[in-house]
Amino acid sequence: MSEENPLRDQILEISRSMLFNEGYKSLSMRKIAKKAGVSATSIYLYFENKDHLLHTLIEESVEDLSRFIEKKALPVGNCIDRFKAIIHAYAEFGITYPEKYEIIYKVRPDSMARYPKEKFRKARRAYELLVKTIEESVEKNQMDVDDPLVAAYSIWAQMHGIVSVVLNGRLDSRINREQFIDDSIEHVIQGFLIRAAVT
Amino acid sequence: MSEENPLRDQILEISRSMLFNEGYKSLSMRKIAKKAGVSATSIYLYFENKDHLLHTLIEESVEDLSRFIEKKALPVGNCIDRFKAIIHAYAEFGITYPEKYEIIYKVRPDSMARYPKEKFRKARRAYELLVKTIEESVEKNQMDVDDPLVAAYSIWAQMHGIVSVVLNGRLDSRINREQFIDDSIEHVIQGFLIRAAVT
DNA sequence: GATTTAGGTTAACAGTGTTAACTGATTTAA
DNA sequence: TTAAATCAGTTAACACTGTTAACCTAAATC
């Protein structure tokens, strides 16, 4: 993270908090600079432009997410339990660190189309872990999955949908937040386990 | 939709196409106006501000989504089949009309926090249909769900995750798009059906 | 001691959303 | 028939935005 420069780090921290507290639209280079007690153009000494600044924030968050999941799931020996641990950890990260999670998906640097691939794959370790866990579960005949790569992506997508509906406050007011998360996780998991035909 | 005003409709149409083709960030009132052959301020005759314009677009799309799902699912008699039809229709709408679907979730009028509730519930007919379908399936003992309201929301969220990962082009290049969608839908559905214990 | 470099600055450009004040035509009322 | 009101748009201006170019100054290097 910190590349030996305090101002650079400070800019990132201020950006992150402003992004979370005041939203994407009102985040401006000038405001960030003012809060850092520095002129607006100084930011350009450390970041090529606004998109690169935002992209750096995204990368940091993706890295944090990967580390969080690895810490919770890597020690788990049984592959089905590890599978569940990964899914739970994903949701827990989103709910616990919304300001980090939201940056991953909510922020849209418009130039993102230009440079996503390598940088994005970089911190995809958690995803790779999920793929391998699914592969192991399939081998042991404990999971009903055609293609682990596809299944992992699907789970990732489903979990993102679940977490983001909660974070965006779009949840129906009649619905209890914790119940929604737990139920959803349970159904996502059930969707991939071996099942016997219904009679 | 059209409230008897051609310029208003034209502004909406131009906005929608610009939004989809050039992205959210580069959408400006002045550009919209120029394309409509009118001065920028004329837009304010029909829309309170930019957020209201965007919000109108969202409402239109949500209404379209509801109609699309109803058309596909309402005629289906069997509740489990109707359940599947709703889910398939959701995905089909997203893939078929990305410019409409993306507006629903991608656009973020920052003032949205202020006036979402009534307006948002208005066109939630498809969601209500899903809730009722789940309720019916539970009654007939064909579905394993604690709270239909929660389950419906969860499915909505999961499907959004799946559709949006496809539309954003974030799908791993090794993964086939159609396979991903079909597999994902299948797993989402499986996650809610009655299951026998694994032997 | 002179020169390069690091880490900033100010001034300016082109573009943004939005408001206020205005114009001119068309409809309405007396 | 004429006066008033309303409609549908305009221009000018404000305060803000990202970004660049040119400049400054103190420290490090030769």
GROMACS .gro file of C-alpha atoms (C1' of nucleotides) in nm:
model
  458
    1MET     CA    1   0.000   0.000   0.000
    2SER     CA    2   0.195   0.294   0.132
    3GLU     CA    3   0.474   0.365  -0.109
    4GLU     CA    4   0.675   0.563   0.139
    5ASN     CA    5   0.483   0.883   0.094
    6PRO     CA    6   0.267   1.030   0.371
    7LEU     CA    7   0.081   1.281   0.153
    8ARG     CA    8  -0.008   1.013  -0.099
    9ASP     CA    9  -0.148   0.797   0.179
   10GLN     CA   10  -0.335   1.088   0.326
   11ILE     CA   11  -0.497   1.164  -0.008
   12LEU     CA   12  -0.613   0.805  -0.037
   13GLU     CA   13  -0.753   0.804   0.313
   14ILE     CA   14  -0.937   1.133   0.267
   15SER     CA   15  -1.076   1.016  -0.066
   16ARG     CA   16  -1.202   0.695   0.082
   17SER     CA   17  -1.381   0.865   0.366
   18MET     CA   18  -1.528   1.138   0.147
   19LEU     CA   19  -1.644   0.881  -0.102
   20PHE     CA   20  -1.825   0.691   0.167
   21ASN     CA   21  -1.966   0.985   0.358
   22GLU     CA   22  -2.056   1.227   0.082
   23GLY     CA   23  -2.092   1.002  -0.219
   24TYR     CA   24  -1.927   0.970  -0.551
   25LYS     CA   25  -2.080   1.268  -0.719
   26SER     CA   26  -1.953   1.530  -0.480
   27LEU     CA   27  -1.599   1.399  -0.465
   28SER     CA   28  -1.375   1.657  -0.623
   29MET     CA   29  -1.001   1.695  -0.648
   30ARG     CA   30  -1.024   2.043  -0.501
   31LYS     CA   31  -1.218   1.922  -0.198
   32ILE     CA   32  -0.975   1.640  -0.135
   33ALA     CA   33  -0.686   1.884  -0.161
   34LYS     CA   34  -0.846   2.133   0.073
   35LYS     CA   35  -0.898   1.864   0.335
   36ALA     CA   36  -0.536   1.759   0.296
   37GLY     CA   37  -0.430   2.122   0.338
   38VAL     CA   38  -0.263   2.129   0.002
   39SER     CA   39  -0.328   2.272  -0.342
   40ALA     CA   40  -0.546   2.077  -0.583
   41THR     CA   41  -0.271   2.021  -0.830
   42SER     CA   42  -0.049   1.851  -0.577
   43ILE     CA   43  -0.264   1.543  -0.612
   44TYR     CA   44  -0.135   1.512  -0.966
   45LEU     CA   45   0.213   1.460  -0.831
   46TYR     CA   46   0.103   1.122  -0.701
   47PHE     CA   47  -0.185   1.027  -0.929
   48GLU     CA   48  -0.203   1.066  -1.302
   49ASN     CA   49  -0.563   1.182  -1.281
   50LYS     CA   50  -0.884   1.135  -1.089
   51ASP     CA   51  -0.956   0.797  -1.245
   52HIS     CA   52  -0.617   0.664  -1.145
   53LEU     CA   53  -0.674   0.784  -0.793
   54LEU     CA   54  -1.007   0.604  -0.781
   55HIS     CA   55  -0.856   0.297  -0.936
   56THR     CA   56  -0.590   0.286  -0.669
   57LEU     CA   57  -0.865   0.288  -0.409
   58ILE     CA   58  -1.038   0.000  -0.583
   59GLU     CA   59  -0.720  -0.205  -0.597
   60GLU     CA   60  -0.658  -0.152  -0.228
   61SER     CA   61  -1.007  -0.268  -0.143
   62VAL     CA   62  -0.989  -0.575  -0.362
   63GLU     CA   63  -0.664  -0.666  -0.194
   64ASP     CA   64  -0.823  -0.620   0.149
   65LEU     CA   65  -1.116  -0.836   0.052
   66SER     CA   66  -0.886  -1.113  -0.064
   67ARG     CA   67  -0.684  -1.101   0.254
   68PHE     CA   68  -0.996  -1.105   0.469
   69ILE     CA   69  -1.138  -1.410   0.297
   70GLU     CA   70  -0.807  -1.596   0.299
   71LYS     CA   71  -0.766  -1.538   0.670
   72LYS     CA   72  -1.109  -1.684   0.743
   73ALA     CA   73  -1.113  -1.968   0.491
   74LEU     CA   74  -0.760  -2.090   0.432
   75PRO     CA   75  -0.731  -2.262   0.770
   76VAL     CA   76  -1.050  -2.461   0.714
   77GLY     CA   77  -0.962  -2.817   0.618
   78ASN     CA   78  -1.290  -2.964   0.504
   79CYS     CA   79  -1.371  -2.838   0.156
   80ILE     CA   80  -1.745  -2.793   0.203
   81ASP     CA   81  -1.685  -2.603   0.524
   82ARG     CA   82  -1.424  -2.397   0.346
   83PHE     CA   83  -1.676  -2.327   0.073
   84LYS     CA   84  -1.920  -2.199   0.329
   85ALA     CA   85  -1.650  -2.002   0.506
   86ILE     CA   86  -1.558  -1.818   0.187
   87ILE     CA   87  -1.917  -1.720   0.121
   88HIS     CA   88  -1.973  -1.607   0.476
   89ALA     CA   89  -1.649  -1.413   0.477
   90TYR     CA   90  -1.744  -1.235   0.157
   91ALA     CA   91  -2.068  -1.113   0.310
   92GLU     CA   92  -1.903  -1.030   0.640
   93PHE     CA   93  -1.643  -0.817   0.469
   94GLY     CA   94  -1.908  -0.625   0.278
   95ILE     CA   95  -2.118  -0.558   0.585
   96THR     CA   96  -1.824  -0.484   0.814
   97TYR     CA   97  -1.626  -0.258   0.582
   98PRO     CA   98  -1.888  -0.100   0.359
   99GLU     CA   99  -1.663   0.192   0.278
  100LYS     CA  100  -1.410  -0.050   0.135
  101TYR     CA  101  -1.657  -0.285  -0.027
  102GLU     CA  102  -1.858  -0.016  -0.198
  103ILE     CA  103  -1.551   0.129  -0.360
  104ILE     CA  104  -1.497  -0.198  -0.543
  105TYR     CA  105  -1.828  -0.185  -0.723
  106LYS     CA  106  -1.986   0.154  -0.675
  107VAL     CA  107  -1.714   0.376  -0.801
  108ARG     CA  108  -1.701   0.397  -1.175
  109PRO     CA  109  -1.387   0.545  -1.316
  110ASP     CA  110  -1.503   0.587  -1.673
  111SER     CA  111  -1.161   0.505  -1.804
  112MET     CA  112  -1.186   0.166  -1.634
  113ALA     CA  113  -1.251  -0.004  -1.966
  114ARG     CA  114  -0.897   0.086  -2.063
  115TYR     CA  115  -0.691  -0.084  -1.797
  116PRO     CA  116  -0.882  -0.342  -1.601
  117LYS     CA  117  -0.751  -0.681  -1.692
  118GLU     CA  118  -0.407  -0.733  -1.541
  119LYS     CA  119  -0.468  -0.507  -1.246
  120PHE     CA  120  -0.796  -0.671  -1.174
  121ARG     CA  121  -0.667  -1.024  -1.185
  122LYS     CA  122  -0.385  -0.927  -0.953
  123ALA     CA  123  -0.579  -0.944  -0.633
  124ARG     CA  124  -0.824  -1.211  -0.736
  125ARG     CA  125  -0.673  -1.460  -0.503
  126ALA     CA  126  -0.997  -1.511  -0.312
  127TYR     CA  127  -1.173  -1.601  -0.631
  128GLU     CA  128  -0.905  -1.853  -0.722
  129LEU     CA  129  -0.940  -2.002  -0.377
  130LEU     CA  130  -1.311  -2.045  -0.434
  131VAL     CA  131  -1.251  -2.214  -0.769
  132LYS     CA  132  -1.010  -2.461  -0.613
  133THR     CA  133  -1.242  -2.532  -0.324
  134ILE     CA  134  -1.526  -2.608  -0.561
  135GLU     CA  135  -1.300  -2.833  -0.771
  136GLU     CA  136  -1.205  -3.026  -0.461
  137SER     CA  137  -1.569  -3.060  -0.357
  138VAL     CA  138  -1.665  -3.187  -0.702
  139GLU     CA  139  -1.389  -3.445  -0.696
  140LYS     CA  140  -1.514  -3.570  -0.361
  141ASN     CA  141  -1.862  -3.590  -0.508
  142GLN     CA  142  -2.001  -3.341  -0.258
  143MET     CA  143  -2.100  -3.077  -0.504
  144ASP     CA  144  -2.320  -3.060  -0.810
  145VAL     CA  145  -2.136  -2.833  -1.049
  146ASP     CA  146  -2.058  -2.854  -1.420
  147ASP     CA  147  -1.781  -2.600  -1.441
  148PRO     CA  148  -1.612  -2.476  -1.122
  149LEU     CA  149  -1.492  -2.161  -1.293
  150VAL     CA  150  -1.846  -2.070  -1.389
  151ALA     CA  151  -1.985  -2.171  -1.052
  152ALA     CA  152  -1.734  -1.954  -0.868
  153TYR     CA  153  -1.817  -1.656  -1.080
  154SER     CA  154  -2.183  -1.716  -1.033
  155ILE     CA  155  -2.145  -1.728  -0.656
  156TRP     CA  156  -1.938  -1.413  -0.663
  157ALA     CA  157  -2.210  -1.240  -0.862
  158GLN     CA  158  -2.491  -1.365  -0.643
  159MET     CA  159  -2.312  -1.258  -0.328
  160HIS     CA  160  -2.244  -0.919  -0.472
  161GLY     CA  161  -2.612  -0.879  -0.546
  162ILE     CA  162  -2.701  -0.971  -0.191
  163VAL     CA  163  -2.444  -0.750  -0.022
  164SER     CA  164  -2.514  -0.452  -0.242
  165VAL     CA  165  -2.886  -0.458  -0.190
  166VAL     CA  166  -2.818  -0.439   0.182
  167LEU     CA  167  -2.556  -0.167   0.162
  168ASN     CA  168  -2.762   0.047  -0.072
  169GLY     CA  169  -3.046   0.042   0.176
  170ARG     CA  170  -3.272  -0.091  -0.094
  171LEU     CA  171  -3.394  -0.363   0.135
  172ASP     CA  172  -3.766  -0.364   0.189
  173SER     CA  173  -3.832  -0.207   0.528
  174ARG     CA  174  -4.036  -0.510   0.632
  175ILE     CA  175  -3.728  -0.729   0.595
  176ASN     CA  176  -3.481  -0.787   0.875
  177ARG     CA  177  -3.128  -0.729   0.758
  178GLU     CA  178  -2.956  -1.015   0.936
  179GLN     CA  179  -3.227  -1.258   0.844
  180PHE     CA  180  -3.200  -1.154   0.482
  181ILE     CA  181  -2.826  -1.209   0.475
  182ASP     CA  182  -2.834  -1.542   0.655
  183ASP     CA  183  -3.123  -1.676   0.451
  184SER     CA  184  -2.965  -1.563   0.128
  185ILE     CA  185  -2.632  -1.721   0.207
  186GLU     CA  186  -2.806  -2.042   0.299
  187HIS     CA  187  -2.993  -2.051  -0.032
  188VAL     CA  188  -2.685  -1.969  -0.235
  189ILE     CA  189  -2.500  -2.255  -0.068
  190GLN     CA  190  -2.789  -2.497  -0.107
  191GLY     CA  191  -2.795  -2.418  -0.477
  192PHE     CA  192  -2.459  -2.585  -0.523
  193LEU     CA  193  -2.465  -2.884  -0.293
  194ILE     CA  194  -2.544  -3.236  -0.403
  195ARG     CA  195  -2.916  -3.301  -0.399
  196ALA     CA  196  -3.131  -3.607  -0.428
  197ALA     CA  197  -3.432  -3.593  -0.658
  198VAL     CA  198  -3.750  -3.481  -0.495
  199THR     CA  199  -4.008  -3.754  -0.472
  200MET     CA  200  -4.478   0.757  -2.050
  201SER     CA  201  -4.519   1.036  -2.301
  202GLU     CA  202  -4.704   1.316  -2.130
  203GLU     CA  203  -4.809   1.477  -2.454
  204ASN     CA  204  -4.484   1.659  -2.512
  205PRO     CA  205  -4.255   1.572  -2.801
  206LEU     CA  206  -3.950   1.763  -2.674
  207ARG     CA  207  -3.973   1.598  -2.335
  208ASP     CA  208  -3.984   1.256  -2.497
  209GLN     CA  209  -3.696   1.345  -2.724
  210ILE     CA  210  -3.484   1.452  -2.428
  211LEU     CA  211  -3.549   1.120  -2.256
  212GLU     CA  212  -3.464   0.923  -2.567
  213ILE     CA  213  -3.143   1.115  -2.630
  214SER     CA  214  -3.042   1.079  -2.267
  215ARG     CA  215  -3.099   0.707  -2.270
  216SER     CA  216  -2.891   0.652  -2.581
  217MET     CA  217  -2.611   0.882  -2.467
  218LEU     CA  218  -2.607   0.714  -2.129
  219PHE     CA  219  -2.566   0.374  -2.287
  220ASN     CA  220  -2.323   0.471  -2.562
  221GLU     CA  221  -2.101   0.722  -2.389
  222GLY     CA  222  -2.145   0.639  -2.025
  223TYR     CA  223  -2.269   0.816  -1.722
  224LYS     CA  224  -1.977   1.044  -1.665
  225SER     CA  225  -1.989   1.223  -1.996
  226LEU     CA  226  -2.363   1.283  -1.992
  227SER     CA  227  -2.419   1.655  -1.963
  228MET     CA  228  -2.725   1.873  -1.988
  229ARG     CA  229  -2.554   2.084  -2.251
  230LYS     CA  230  -2.476   1.785  -2.470
  231ILE     CA  231  -2.829   1.653  -2.444
  232ALA     CA  232  -2.963   1.994  -2.536
  233LYS     CA  233  -2.730   2.031  -2.830
  234LYS     CA  234  -2.838   1.696  -2.968
  235ALA     CA  235  -3.200   1.797  -2.927
  236GLY     CA  236  -3.126   2.121  -3.108
  237VAL     CA  237  -3.232   2.332  -2.816
  238SER     CA  238  -3.072   2.542  -2.545
  239ALA     CA  239  -2.949   2.370  -2.232
  240THR     CA  240  -3.191   2.548  -2.006
  241SER     CA  241  -3.491   2.425  -2.199
  242ILE     CA  242  -3.448   2.090  -2.033
  243TYR     CA  243  -3.536   2.256  -1.705
  244LEU     CA  244  -3.879   2.331  -1.843
  245TYR     CA  245  -3.956   1.959  -1.827
  246PHE     CA  246  -3.726   1.830  -1.555
  247GLU     CA  247  -3.651   1.993  -1.223
  248ASN     CA  248  -3.283   1.907  -1.254
  249LYS     CA  249  -3.046   1.644  -1.384
  250ASP     CA  250  -3.127   1.400  -1.107
  251HIS     CA  251  -3.497   1.418  -1.182
  252LEU     CA  252  -3.426   1.354  -1.546
  253LEU     CA  253  -3.222   1.048  -1.457
  254HIS     CA  254  -3.483   0.934  -1.214
  255THR     CA  255  -3.750   0.953  -1.481
  256LEU     CA  256  -3.536   0.726  -1.695
  257ILE     CA  257  -3.505   0.480  -1.409
  258GLU     CA  258  -3.878   0.474  -1.350
  259GLU     CA  259  -3.944   0.406  -1.714
  260SER     CA  260  -3.704   0.114  -1.715
  261VAL     CA  261  -3.842  -0.038  -1.399
  262GLU     CA  262  -4.188  -0.019  -1.550
  263ASP     CA  263  -4.061  -0.189  -1.867
  264LEU     CA  264  -3.898  -0.465  -1.666
  265SER     CA  265  -4.218  -0.530  -1.475
  266ARG     CA  266  -4.422  -0.546  -1.792
  267PHE     CA  267  -4.174  -0.779  -1.957
  268ILE     CA  268  -4.178  -1.024  -1.668
  269GLU     CA  269  -4.553  -1.014  -1.632
  270LYS     CA  270  -4.600  -1.089  -1.999
  271LYS     CA  271  -4.379  -1.396  -1.975
  272ALA     CA  272  -4.484  -1.527  -1.633
  273LEU     CA  273  -4.845  -1.433  -1.568
  274PRO     CA  274  -4.985  -1.686  -1.817
  275VAL     CA  275  -4.796  -1.974  -1.656
  276GLY     CA  276  -5.031  -2.178  -1.441
  277ASN     CA  277  -4.803  -2.407  -1.243
  278CYS     CA  278  -4.637  -2.211  -0.966
  279ILE     CA  279  -4.294  -2.371  -0.988
  280ASP     CA  280  -4.291  -2.316  -1.361
  281ARG     CA  281  -4.402  -1.959  -1.305
  282PHE     CA  282  -4.121  -1.919  -1.054
  283LYS     CA  283  -3.871  -2.031  -1.314
  284ALA     CA  284  -4.032  -1.815  -1.578
  285ILE     CA  285  -3.993  -1.502  -1.366
  286ILE     CA  286  -3.625  -1.570  -1.307
  287HIS     CA  287  -3.558  -1.644  -1.671
  288ALA     CA  288  -3.750  -1.337  -1.778
  289TYR     CA  289  -3.549  -1.118  -1.544
  290ALA     CA  290  -3.224  -1.234  -1.697
  291GLU     CA  291  -3.362  -1.218  -2.049
  292PHE     CA  292  -3.470  -0.859  -2.001
  293GLY     CA  293  -3.128  -0.759  -1.872
  294ILE     CA  294  -2.946  -0.924  -2.159
  295THR     CA  295  -3.190  -0.814  -2.427
  296TYR     CA  296  -3.232  -0.452  -2.321
  297PRO     CA  297  -2.905  -0.365  -2.151
  298GLU     CA  298  -2.956   0.005  -2.211
  299LYS     CA  299  -3.278  -0.012  -2.013
  300TYR     CA  300  -3.156  -0.254  -1.748
  301GLU     CA  301  -2.836  -0.071  -1.676
  302ILE     CA  302  -3.018   0.252  -1.616
  303ILE     CA  303  -3.201   0.089  -1.327
  304TYR     CA  304  -2.887   0.010  -1.133
  305LYS     CA  305  -2.592   0.185  -1.292
  306VAL     CA  306  -2.715   0.537  -1.290
  307ARG     CA  307  -2.681   0.702  -0.955
  308PRO     CA  308  -2.872   1.023  -0.912
  309ASP     CA  309  -2.717   1.141  -0.588
  310SER     CA  310  -3.038   1.283  -0.464
  311MET     CA  311  -3.193   0.938  -0.486
  312ALA     CA  312  -3.180   0.897  -0.111
  313ARG     CA  313  -3.434   1.176  -0.090
  314TYR     CA  314  -3.723   1.039  -0.290
  315PRO     CA  315  -3.697   0.670  -0.356
  316LYS     CA  316  -3.965   0.498  -0.154
  317GLU     CA  317  -4.306   0.563  -0.312
  318LYS     CA  318  -4.175   0.601  -0.662
  319PHE     CA  319  -3.973   0.287  -0.633
  320ARG     CA  320  -4.252   0.072  -0.501
  321LYS     CA  321  -4.478   0.194  -0.776
  322ALA     CA  322  -4.347  -0.031  -1.048
  323ARG     CA  323  -4.247  -0.321  -0.828
  324ARG     CA  324  -4.523  -0.535  -0.963
  325ALA     CA  325  -4.283  -0.803  -1.085
  326TYR     CA  326  -4.142  -0.835  -0.736
  327GLU     CA  327  -4.487  -0.872  -0.586
  328LEU     CA  328  -4.562  -1.141  -0.842
  329LEU     CA  329  -4.252  -1.329  -0.735
  330VAL     CA  330  -4.351  -1.306  -0.368
  331LYS     CA  331  -4.697  -1.446  -0.442
  332THR     CA  332  -4.555  -1.723  -0.656
  333ILE     CA  333  -4.320  -1.828  -0.379
  334GLU     CA  334  -4.602  -1.817  -0.125
  335GLU     CA  335  -4.809  -2.045  -0.344
  336SER     CA  336  -4.518  -2.286  -0.390
  337VAL     CA  337  -4.459  -2.299  -0.016
  338GLU     CA  338  -4.824  -2.374   0.050
  339LYS     CA  339  -4.808  -2.659  -0.199
  340ASN     CA  340  -4.498  -2.785  -0.020
  341GLN     CA  341  -4.282  -2.752  -0.327
  342MET     CA  342  -4.044  -2.492  -0.195
  343ASP     CA  343  -3.813  -2.468   0.102
  344VAL     CA  344  -3.842  -2.111   0.218
  345ASP     CA  345  -3.885  -1.947   0.558
  346ASP     CA  346  -4.004  -1.605   0.452
  347PRO     CA  347  -4.125  -1.550   0.094
  348LEU     CA  348  -4.063  -1.177   0.119
  349VAL     CA  349  -3.700  -1.237   0.208
  350ALA     CA  350  -3.661  -1.511  -0.049
  351ALA     CA  351  -3.798  -1.291  -0.327
  352TYR     CA  352  -3.561  -1.012  -0.237
  353SER     CA  353  -3.274  -1.251  -0.221
  354ILE     CA  354  -3.352  -1.388  -0.566
  355TRP     CA  355  -3.381  -1.037  -0.701
  356ALA     CA  356  -3.043  -0.952  -0.559
  357GLN     CA  357  -2.879  -1.270  -0.682
  358MET     CA  358  -3.016  -1.223  -1.031
  359HIS     CA  359  -2.899  -0.866  -1.034
  360GLY     CA  360  -2.552  -0.980  -0.945
  361ILE     CA  361  -2.553  -1.231  -1.227
  362VAL     CA  362  -2.691  -1.000  -1.492
  363SER     CA  363  -2.468  -0.712  -1.396
  364VAL     CA  364  -2.149  -0.915  -1.405
  365VAL     CA  365  -2.236  -1.009  -1.762
  366LEU     CA  366  -2.334  -0.662  -1.874
  367ASN     CA  367  -2.030  -0.501  -1.721
  368GLY     CA  368  -1.806  -0.731  -1.919
  369ARG     CA  369  -1.648  -0.843  -1.595
  370LEU     CA  370  -1.694  -1.203  -1.688
  371ASP     CA  371  -1.373  -1.401  -1.700
  372SER     CA  372  -1.275  -1.438  -2.065
  373ARG     CA  373  -1.251  -1.815  -2.025
  374ILE     CA  374  -1.619  -1.830  -1.937
  375ASN     CA  375  -1.893  -1.863  -2.196
  376ARG     CA  376  -2.162  -1.606  -2.146
  377GLU     CA  377  -2.467  -1.818  -2.219
  378GLN     CA  378  -2.335  -2.105  -2.013
  379PHE     CA  379  -2.274  -1.871  -1.724
  380ILE     CA  380  -2.625  -1.733  -1.734
  381ASP     CA  381  -2.794  -2.072  -1.771
  382ASP     CA  382  -2.585  -2.237  -1.502
  383SER     CA  383  -2.636  -1.948  -1.266
  384ILE     CA  384  -3.010  -1.944  -1.311
  385GLU     CA  385  -3.019  -2.318  -1.256
  386HIS     CA  386  -2.826  -2.287  -0.929
  387VAL     CA  387  -3.037  -1.999  -0.805
  388ILE     CA  388  -3.349  -2.201  -0.868
  389GLN     CA  389  -3.206  -2.515  -0.710
  390GLY     CA  390  -3.127  -2.313  -0.400
  391PHE     CA  391  -3.496  -2.267  -0.328
  392LEU     CA  392  -3.658  -2.596  -0.423
  393ILE     CA  393  -3.744  -2.872  -0.183
  394ARG     CA  394  -3.451  -3.105  -0.131
  395ALA     CA  395  -3.414  -3.450   0.009
  396ALA     CA  396  -3.126  -3.521   0.241
  397VAL     CA  397  -2.809  -3.638   0.072
  398THR     CA  398  -2.730  -3.998   0.134
  399DG     C1'  399   2.942   2.680  -0.522
  400DA     C1'  400   2.656   2.563  -0.921
  401DT     C1'  401   2.303   2.254  -1.074
  402DT     C1'  402   1.971   1.932  -1.071
  403DT     C1'  403   1.562   1.748  -0.854
  404DA     C1'  404   1.157   1.698  -0.535
  405DG     C1'  405   0.760   1.886  -0.389
  406DG     C1'  406   0.499   2.193  -0.416
  407DT     C1'  407   0.247   2.663  -0.600
  408DT     C1'  408  -0.062   3.003  -0.896
  409DA     C1'  409  -0.311   3.114  -1.309
  410DA     C1'  410  -0.564   2.972  -1.668
  411DC     C1'  411  -0.871   2.681  -1.993
  412DA     C1'  412  -1.256   2.448  -2.115
  413DG     C1'  413  -1.640   2.231  -1.950
  414DT     C1'  414  -2.011   2.147  -1.586
  415DG     C1'  415  -2.521   2.220  -1.339
  416DT     C1'  416  -2.822   2.569  -1.242
  417DT     C1'  417  -3.056   3.031  -1.177
  418DA     C1'  418  -3.242   3.477  -1.300
  419DA     C1'  419  -3.400   3.770  -1.615
  420DC     C1'  420  -3.556   3.825  -2.051
  421DT     C1'  421  -3.804   3.763  -2.528
  422DG     C1'  422  -4.162   3.676  -2.834
  423DA     C1'  423  -4.550   3.432  -2.970
  424DT     C1'  424  -5.005   3.242  -2.850
  425DT     C1'  425  -5.398   3.200  -2.580
  426DT     C1'  426  -5.741   3.392  -2.270
  427DA     C1'  427  -6.052   3.764  -2.074
  428DA     C1'  428  -6.284   4.207  -2.062
  429DT     C1'  429  -6.066   4.425  -3.029
  430DT     C1'  430  -5.753   4.505  -2.727
  431DA     C1'  431  -5.505   4.401  -2.278
  432DA     C1'  432  -5.331   4.056  -1.985
  433DA     C1'  433  -5.152   3.622  -1.894
  434DT     C1'  434  -4.921   3.218  -2.006
  435DC     C1'  435  -4.620   2.918  -2.277
  436DA     C1'  436  -4.187   2.784  -2.471
  437DG     C1'  437  -3.801   2.905  -2.526
  438DT     C1'  438  -3.361   3.218  -2.501
  439DT     C1'  439  -2.902   3.461  -2.320
  440DA     C1'  440  -2.592   3.583  -1.952
  441DA     C1'  441  -2.401   3.479  -1.546
  442DC     C1'  442  -2.241   3.218  -1.113
  443DA     C1'  443  -1.996   2.896  -0.885
  444DC     C1'  444  -1.796   2.487  -0.952
  445DT     C1'  445  -1.535   2.096  -1.198
  446DG     C1'  446  -1.073   1.828  -1.395
  447DT     C1'  447  -0.649   1.929  -1.583
  448DT     C1'  448  -0.231   2.167  -1.783
  449DA     C1'  449   0.151   2.483  -1.812
  450DA     C1'  450   0.456   2.761  -1.607
  451DC     C1'  451   0.668   2.888  -1.209
  452DC     C1'  452   0.883   2.884  -0.741
  453DT     C1'  453   1.182   2.733  -0.364
  454DA     C1'  454   1.438   2.439  -0.068
  455DA     C1'  455   1.717   2.030  -0.047
  456DA     C1'  456   2.039   1.698  -0.257
  457DT     C1'  457   2.405   1.612  -0.563
  458DC     C1'  458   2.817   1.689  -0.837
   0.00000   0.00000   0.00000
